[in-house]
Amino acid sequence: MVLSKTGSSVKAKRLFLIHLTMLVIGIFSVDASAKRLTIEIEIKNHFFIPDKIEIPANTKIKLIVHNRDSSSEEFESYELNREKLIMGERKANIFIGPLAAGEYPFFGEFNQKTAQGWIIVK
Amino acid sequence: MLDAVIIVLRETLEASLLVSFLFVYSNHFSVNKKWMFLALVSGIAFAVLVALQLSEISDLYDGTGQEVLFITVLLALSLLIQWINFIVIMPNYLKSNQQLLKILFSSIIVLAISLEGAEIIVFFQSSLANDNHFHANLLGSILGLGIGISAGAVSYYLLNQLANTGVIICLFLLVVVSAGMASQAVSYLMQADFIESGYPVWNTNTLIDERSVIGQLLYALIGYEATPSFTQVIVYFSYVLIPSASFIYFKIFSVRKN
């Protein structure tokens, strides 16, 4: 069957719309399936509370760090390759993982003597 | 105090080494340095602006504003540096692009100083709110800043003395610096969950600890990362291999032509 020029363009348009719909559905379903664990911790008087967080292996988590101090802090971890400034009395979201089992230390760069924490992946 | 020295030194070193390489280039390719001094001053002004607005910036885009800013600046910096390297590598292109080089040099200086400077200012603000350590942190910051700037000055004079060899070293270092910046941008993309965070491809912490002095220096110089993800490795090596291949190609090509 020979399609006219307009016929083929209509077909192409339809095909495009089908793909677009599939893509949108796909993205939303992937997003829903990857619904991640959220863990909230605090910084108080330059300490992380709690300073140990246990998470399951091979899972992505959203770590929300609430800085209750008036001074800013930098969340940093060499093991996790993460680095984020958290201003005074603000919070920050940091996505972590998926990780293999093990211990991953993190620290507050501006107050390293006190601000130390560990993510324990089991 | 030592913590303050290291925090400020790390940020200062990244910017001051980059600026020193650009100054060596500007001497060698006789690019007017007046704009670059202006860029230094505007970079500091931008750094103050970013630091003061960082709370608001961080809250943008569902709490990923800080990452968006850093990714944009780091990618812009890495691409601008690569652009300069291509101009420098291509023999015929250089002569007609003095004006362009001047703009590129200045833009890089403004961006680099705003980025690194903002982090130093935020640290300093944090020290101000912390009475106990203020004096120690102030002294440490001044020391860190001083050592960082001196390192830049020493690098400038040494590379300048080496003439052509110095320029080749600059070219090499600028390639790895830009690769490190691109890899860092990838790391921020993962931190903000814009791309999937992968498992580390290797772990060289037993070889060179990222926390050690050498590790920190390598981080500032070549963007050393002990546990990089696959995407970071790919991006890093593309940034290194593409200009290296072009450099070899143009060198052989120009030698054959002569």
Short mmCIF file of C-alpha atoms in Angstrom, two decimals:
data_model
loop_
_atom_site.label_atom_id
_atom_site.label_comp_id
_atom_site.label_asym_id
_atom_site.label_seq_id
_atom_site.Cartn_x
_atom_site.Cartn_y
_atom_site.Cartn_z
CA MET A 1 0.00 0.00 0.00
CA VAL A 2 1.30 3.39 -0.99
CA LEU A 3 0.60 6.04 1.55
CA SER A 4 0.05 9.60 0.50
CA LYS A 5 2.35 12.20 1.98
CA THR A 6 -0.33 13.51 4.33
CA GLY A 7 -1.29 9.96 5.30
CA SER A 8 2.24 9.11 6.35
CA SER A 9 2.59 12.30 8.34
CA VAL A 10 -0.65 11.55 10.19
CA LYS A 11 0.65 8.07 10.91
CA ALA A 12 3.96 9.49 12.12
CA LYS A 13 2.13 11.91 14.36
CA ARG A 14 0.03 9.10 15.85
CA LEU A 15 3.11 6.98 16.38
CA PHE A 16 4.82 9.91 18.06
CA LEU A 17 1.83 10.45 20.38
CA ILE A 18 1.76 6.76 21.31
CA HIS A 19 5.45 6.84 22.13
CA LEU A 20 5.10 10.05 24.10
CA THR A 21 2.26 8.57 26.17
CA MET A 22 4.28 5.43 26.80
CA LEU A 23 7.26 7.50 27.79
CA VAL A 24 5.24 9.57 30.26
CA ILE A 25 3.62 6.45 31.77
CA GLY A 26 7.05 4.82 31.87
CA ILE A 27 8.68 7.70 33.65
CA PHE A 28 5.89 7.90 36.24
CA SER A 29 5.90 4.16 36.89
CA VAL A 30 9.69 4.10 37.23
CA ASP A 31 9.45 7.05 39.59
CA ALA A 32 6.79 5.28 41.66
CA SER A 33 8.70 2.01 41.78
CA ALA A 34 11.85 3.78 42.88
CA LYS A 35 9.96 5.30 45.80
CA ARG A 36 12.78 5.78 48.19
CA LEU A 37 13.33 5.65 51.86
CA THR A 38 13.49 9.01 53.59
CA ILE A 39 15.61 9.43 56.69
CA GLU A 40 15.77 12.64 58.71
CA ILE A 41 18.58 13.63 61.03
CA GLU A 42 19.49 16.81 62.89
CA ILE A 43 22.53 18.91 63.58
CA LYS A 44 22.40 20.30 67.13
CA ASN A 45 25.30 22.02 68.90
CA HIS A 46 27.52 20.74 66.05
CA PHE A 47 26.58 17.07 66.64
CA PHE A 48 24.64 14.82 64.28
CA ILE A 49 21.56 13.35 65.99
CA PRO A 50 21.40 10.42 65.58
CA ASP A 51 25.01 9.90 64.55
CA LYS A 52 24.42 6.34 63.32
CA ILE A 53 21.92 5.57 60.59
CA GLU A 54 21.15 2.04 59.50
CA ILE A 55 19.91 1.52 55.98
CA PRO A 56 19.33 -1.56 53.82
CA ALA A 57 21.86 -2.43 51.11
CA ASN A 58 21.16 -1.59 47.45
CA THR A 59 18.53 1.00 48.31
CA LYS A 60 18.42 4.64 47.41
CA ILE A 61 17.66 6.93 50.33
CA LYS A 62 16.80 10.57 50.69
CA LEU A 63 18.64 11.96 53.68
CA ILE A 64 17.15 15.15 55.09
CA VAL A 65 19.52 16.98 57.40
CA HIS A 66 17.94 19.66 59.59
CA ASN A 67 20.49 22.15 60.83
CA ARG A 68 19.12 23.42 64.17
CA ASP A 69 22.24 25.50 64.84
CA SER A 70 22.43 29.13 63.84
CA SER A 71 25.75 28.54 62.07
CA SER A 72 26.07 26.82 58.71
CA GLU A 73 27.64 23.41 58.29
CA GLU A 74 28.98 21.39 55.38
CA PHE A 75 27.82 17.78 55.22
CA GLU A 76 30.70 15.87 53.72
CA SER A 77 31.66 12.27 53.09
CA TYR A 78 34.57 10.97 51.06
CA GLU A 79 33.14 7.44 51.11
CA LEU A 80 29.76 8.58 49.80
CA ASN A 81 31.17 11.28 47.48
CA ARG A 82 28.78 13.80 48.94
CA GLU A 83 29.32 17.45 49.84
CA LYS A 84 26.59 19.93 50.69
CA LEU A 85 26.43 23.24 52.51
CA ILE A 86 23.58 23.45 55.01
CA MET A 87 22.92 26.99 56.11
CA GLY A 88 22.02 27.84 59.71
CA GLU A 89 18.45 26.88 60.72
CA ARG A 90 17.80 25.32 57.30
CA LYS A 91 17.54 21.81 55.97
CA ALA A 92 19.15 20.02 53.07
CA ASN A 93 18.20 16.97 51.01
CA ILE A 94 20.99 14.61 50.02
CA PHE A 95 20.38 11.52 47.93
CA ILE A 96 22.50 8.53 48.84
CA GLY A 97 22.87 5.05 47.44
CA PRO A 98 22.28 2.40 46.33
CA LEU A 99 25.20 1.21 48.45
CA ALA A 100 26.90 -2.11 49.13
CA ALA A 101 26.98 -3.33 52.74
CA GLY A 102 29.55 -1.58 54.89
CA GLU A 103 30.20 1.52 56.99
CA TYR A 104 30.24 4.95 55.41
CA PRO A 105 31.42 7.76 57.67
CA PHE A 106 30.30 11.36 57.16
CA PHE A 107 31.20 14.56 58.97
CA GLY A 108 30.44 18.24 59.33
CA GLU A 109 33.41 19.92 57.71
CA PHE A 110 33.11 23.12 59.74
CA ASN A 111 33.03 21.30 63.11
CA GLN A 112 34.92 18.08 62.54
CA LYS A 113 35.77 17.49 66.18
CA THR A 114 32.13 16.95 67.12
CA ALA A 115 30.10 16.51 63.93
CA GLN A 116 30.84 12.88 63.02
CA GLY A 117 28.38 10.28 61.82
CA TRP A 118 28.15 6.87 60.18
CA ILE A 119 25.79 5.30 57.70
CA ILE A 120 25.69 1.59 58.32
CA VAL A 121 24.50 -0.37 55.32
CA LYS A 122 23.27 -3.91 56.06
CA MET B 1 42.76 26.08 63.79
CA LEU B 2 44.27 23.43 61.55
CA ASP B 3 40.79 22.51 60.30
CA ALA B 4 40.20 26.12 59.26
CA VAL B 5 43.56 26.25 57.48
CA ILE B 6 42.72 23.12 55.49
CA ILE B 7 39.14 24.13 54.62
CA VAL B 8 40.17 27.57 53.33
CA LEU B 9 43.39 26.29 51.74
CA ARG B 10 41.55 23.63 49.75
CA GLU B 11 39.16 26.12 48.18
CA THR B 12 41.82 28.80 47.69
CA LEU B 13 44.25 26.36 46.10
CA GLU B 14 41.76 25.27 43.43
CA ALA B 15 41.09 28.86 42.38
CA SER B 16 44.63 30.18 42.72
CA LEU B 17 46.24 27.37 40.70
CA LEU B 18 43.67 27.82 37.94
CA VAL B 19 44.27 31.58 37.88
CA SER B 20 48.06 31.01 37.82
CA PHE B 21 47.77 28.74 34.75
CA LEU B 22 45.67 31.35 32.96
CA PHE B 23 48.21 34.06 33.81
CA VAL B 24 50.98 31.90 32.33
CA TYR B 25 48.88 31.47 29.16
CA SER B 26 48.19 35.20 28.98
CA ASN B 27 51.93 35.96 29.15
CA HIS B 28 52.83 33.39 26.56
CA PHE B 29 50.07 34.32 24.12
CA SER B 30 50.38 38.05 24.94
CA VAL B 31 46.82 38.53 26.13
CA ASN B 32 46.24 41.76 28.05
CA LYS B 33 45.94 40.99 31.77
CA LYS B 34 43.96 44.12 32.71
CA TRP B 35 40.64 42.31 32.26
CA MET B 36 41.81 39.43 34.36
CA PHE B 37 42.49 41.68 37.34
CA LEU B 38 39.01 43.15 36.92
CA ALA B 39 37.68 39.58 36.80
CA LEU B 40 39.42 38.80 40.10
CA VAL B 41 37.63 41.68 41.81
CA SER B 42 34.22 40.88 40.27
CA GLY B 43 34.72 37.24 41.21
CA ILE B 44 35.07 38.22 44.86
CA ALA B 45 31.96 40.43 44.61
CA PHE B 46 29.98 37.54 43.09
CA ALA B 47 31.27 35.19 45.79
CA VAL B 48 29.88 37.51 48.49
CA LEU B 49 26.56 37.71 46.64
CA VAL B 50 26.29 33.91 46.27
CA ALA B 51 27.24 33.33 49.92
CA LEU B 52 24.63 35.83 51.14
CA GLN B 53 21.91 34.29 48.97
CA LEU B 54 22.87 30.65 49.44
CA SER B 55 19.97 29.87 51.81
CA GLU B 56 17.47 31.02 49.18
CA ILE B 57 19.41 29.41 46.34
CA SER B 58 19.55 26.08 48.23
CA ASP B 59 15.77 25.99 48.63
CA LEU B 60 15.14 26.36 44.90
CA TYR B 61 14.09 23.41 42.73
CA ASP B 62 12.81 21.28 45.58
CA GLY B 63 15.95 21.74 47.69
CA THR B 64 18.42 21.08 44.87
CA GLY B 65 19.23 24.74 44.11
CA GLN B 66 22.75 24.46 45.47
CA GLU B 67 23.50 21.46 43.27
CA VAL B 68 21.93 23.17 40.22
CA LEU B 69 24.16 26.21 40.79
CA PHE B 70 27.33 24.16 41.32
CA ILE B 71 26.62 21.87 38.35
CA THR B 72 26.04 24.87 36.08
CA VAL B 73 29.18 26.68 37.20
CA LEU B 74 31.38 23.55 37.13
CA LEU B 75 30.20 22.49 33.67
CA ALA B 76 30.56 26.04 32.34
CA LEU B 77 34.08 26.22 33.79
CA SER B 78 35.11 22.84 32.40
CA LEU B 79 33.80 23.65 28.92
CA LEU B 80 35.36 27.13 28.85
CA ILE B 81 38.73 25.67 29.87
CA GLN B 82 38.47 23.03 27.13
CA TRP B 83 37.59 25.75 24.63
CA ILE B 84 40.78 27.64 25.55
CA ASN B 85 42.83 24.47 25.21
CA PHE B 86 41.46 23.89 21.71
CA ILE B 87 42.32 27.44 20.68
CA VAL B 88 45.82 26.96 22.07
CA ILE B 89 46.28 23.56 20.41
CA MET B 90 45.20 24.70 16.94
CA PRO B 91 48.14 26.65 15.55
CA ASN B 92 46.35 28.86 13.04
CA TYR B 93 43.39 29.61 15.20
CA LEU B 94 45.34 31.27 17.99
CA LYS B 95 46.44 34.46 16.26
CA SER B 96 42.95 35.63 15.33
CA ASN B 97 41.47 34.93 18.75
CA GLN B 98 43.24 37.22 21.20
CA GLN B 99 39.99 39.02 22.01
CA LEU B 100 38.11 35.77 22.54
CA LEU B 101 40.86 34.46 24.82
CA LYS B 102 40.63 37.61 26.92
CA ILE B 103 36.89 37.06 27.42
CA LEU B 104 37.33 33.33 28.14
CA PHE B 105 40.13 33.92 30.68
CA SER B 106 38.11 36.56 32.49
CA SER B 107 34.90 34.49 32.55
CA ILE B 108 36.76 31.52 34.00
CA ILE B 109 38.33 33.66 36.72
CA VAL B 110 34.96 35.20 37.67
CA LEU B 111 33.26 31.78 37.83
CA ALA B 112 36.08 30.01 39.70
CA ILE B 113 36.49 32.74 42.31
CA SER B 114 32.72 33.04 42.85
CA LEU B 115 32.42 29.29 43.40
CA GLU B 116 35.40 28.75 45.69
CA GLY B 117 35.08 32.16 47.35
CA ALA B 118 31.42 31.58 48.27
CA GLU B 119 32.36 28.41 50.16
CA ILE B 120 35.08 30.26 52.08
CA ILE B 121 32.68 33.08 52.96
CA VAL B 122 30.03 30.61 54.17
CA PHE B 123 32.66 28.96 56.36
CA PHE B 124 33.67 32.35 57.68
CA GLN B 125 30.05 33.28 58.42
CA SER B 126 29.72 30.02 60.28
CA SER B 127 32.80 30.84 62.36
CA LEU B 128 31.37 34.24 63.23
CA ALA B 129 28.32 32.56 64.76
CA ASN B 130 30.58 30.28 66.75
CA ASP B 131 32.19 32.32 69.55
CA ASN B 132 34.40 29.56 70.95
CA HIS B 133 36.56 29.07 67.90
CA PHE B 134 36.27 32.44 66.22
CA HIS B 135 39.84 33.64 66.77
CA ALA B 136 41.40 30.29 65.92
CA ASN B 137 39.22 30.05 62.79
CA LEU B 138 40.05 33.61 61.76
CA LEU B 139 43.77 32.97 62.08
CA GLY B 140 43.43 29.63 60.32
CA SER B 141 41.45 31.19 57.46
CA ILE B 142 44.04 33.91 56.95
CA LEU B 143 46.81 31.31 56.96
CA GLY B 144 44.92 29.07 54.53
CA LEU B 145 44.19 31.98 52.23
CA GLY B 146 47.83 33.10 52.39
CA ILE B 147 49.27 29.65 51.66
CA GLY B 148 46.78 29.12 48.82
CA ILE B 149 47.57 32.43 47.14
CA SER B 150 51.32 31.89 47.63
CA ALA B 151 51.05 28.45 46.02
CA GLY B 152 49.37 30.09 43.03
CA ALA B 153 52.10 32.73 42.82
CA VAL B 154 54.88 30.13 43.06
CA SER B 155 53.20 27.99 40.39
CA TYR B 156 52.91 31.09 38.14
CA TYR B 157 56.58 32.04 38.48
CA LEU B 158 57.84 28.49 38.05
CA LEU B 159 55.74 27.78 34.96
CA ASN B 160 56.54 31.18 33.51
CA GLN B 161 60.27 30.51 33.89
CA LEU B 162 59.91 27.26 31.97
CA ALA B 163 58.64 29.14 28.87
CA ASN B 164 57.39 26.60 26.30
CA THR B 165 57.64 23.64 28.67
CA GLY B 166 55.64 25.66 31.20
CA VAL B 167 52.87 26.20 28.66
CA ILE B 168 52.74 22.48 27.86
CA ILE B 169 52.52 21.71 31.60
CA CYS B 170 49.74 24.33 31.89
CA LEU B 171 47.89 22.73 29.01
CA PHE B 172 48.13 19.30 30.62
CA LEU B 173 47.07 20.60 34.04
CA LEU B 174 44.17 22.61 32.61
CA VAL B 175 42.92 19.49 30.83
CA VAL B 176 42.92 17.46 34.07
CA VAL B 177 41.51 20.36 36.10
CA SER B 178 38.58 20.65 33.68
CA ALA B 179 38.12 16.86 33.73
CA GLY B 180 38.02 16.98 37.54
CA MET B 181 35.40 19.74 37.43
CA ALA B 182 33.21 17.77 35.02
CA SER B 183 33.52 14.69 37.22
CA GLN B 184 32.57 16.77 40.25
CA ALA B 185 29.52 18.07 38.37
CA VAL B 186 28.49 14.43 37.74
CA SER B 187 28.82 13.78 41.47
CA TYR B 188 26.45 16.71 42.18
CA LEU B 189 24.01 15.36 39.56
CA MET B 190 23.89 12.16 41.61
CA GLN B 191 23.62 13.97 44.92
CA ALA B 192 20.53 15.81 43.64
CA ASP B 193 19.15 12.57 42.12
CA PHE B 194 19.14 13.99 38.58
CA ILE B 195 20.99 10.86 37.46
CA GLU B 196 21.23 7.46 39.08
CA SER B 197 24.03 7.05 41.59
CA GLY B 198 26.16 4.07 40.64
CA TYR B 199 28.43 1.84 42.68
CA PRO B 200 32.10 2.88 42.73
CA VAL B 201 34.13 1.33 39.90
CA TRP B 202 37.24 1.04 42.05
CA ASN B 203 38.59 2.07 45.43
CA THR B 204 42.08 3.55 45.53
CA ASN B 205 41.83 4.77 49.13
CA THR B 206 44.38 2.19 50.23
CA LEU B 207 46.77 3.54 47.59
CA ILE B 208 46.23 7.26 48.14
CA ASP B 209 43.82 8.20 50.90
CA GLU B 210 41.51 10.99 49.69
CA ARG B 211 41.81 12.58 53.14
CA SER B 212 45.62 12.67 53.18
CA VAL B 213 47.58 15.78 52.22
CA ILE B 214 48.60 14.18 48.91
CA GLY B 215 45.01 13.11 48.31
CA GLN B 216 43.75 16.66 48.92
CA LEU B 217 46.44 18.14 46.71
CA LEU B 218 45.67 15.68 43.93
CA TYR B 219 41.98 16.51 44.33
CA ALA B 220 42.71 20.21 43.82
CA LEU B 221 45.10 19.54 40.95
CA ILE B 222 43.69 16.64 38.96
CA GLY B 223 40.28 16.07 40.58
CA TYR B 224 41.42 12.88 42.30
CA GLU B 225 38.51 10.74 43.47
CA ALA B 226 39.24 7.46 45.27
CA THR B 227 35.82 5.88 44.68
CA PRO B 228 34.45 7.23 41.39
CA SER B 229 31.26 6.01 39.77
CA PHE B 230 31.19 4.67 36.21
CA THR B 231 29.71 7.90 34.80
CA GLN B 232 32.41 9.96 36.50
CA VAL B 233 35.15 7.78 35.02
CA ILE B 234 33.66 8.03 31.52
CA VAL B 235 33.24 11.81 31.75
CA TYR B 236 36.74 12.29 33.21
CA PHE B 237 38.49 10.27 30.54
CA SER B 238 36.50 11.84 27.69
CA TYR B 239 37.62 15.22 28.97
CA VAL B 240 41.23 14.03 28.99
CA LEU B 241 41.30 11.93 25.84
CA ILE B 242 39.56 14.27 23.38
CA PRO B 243 41.99 17.20 23.82
CA SER B 244 44.96 14.82 24.10
CA ALA B 245 44.05 13.16 20.81
CA SER B 246 43.56 16.58 19.18
CA PHE B 247 46.89 17.76 20.56
CA ILE B 248 48.74 14.76 19.14
CA TYR B 249 46.88 15.07 15.82
CA PHE B 250 47.63 18.77 15.40
CA LYS B 251 51.27 18.37 16.46
CA ILE B 252 51.91 15.55 13.99
CA PHE B 253 49.91 17.36 11.35
CA SER B 254 51.87 20.61 11.72
CA VAL B 255 55.19 18.76 11.82
CA ARG B 256 54.33 16.92 8.58
CA LYS B 257 53.28 20.15 6.91
CA ASN B 258 56.63 21.74 7.74
#
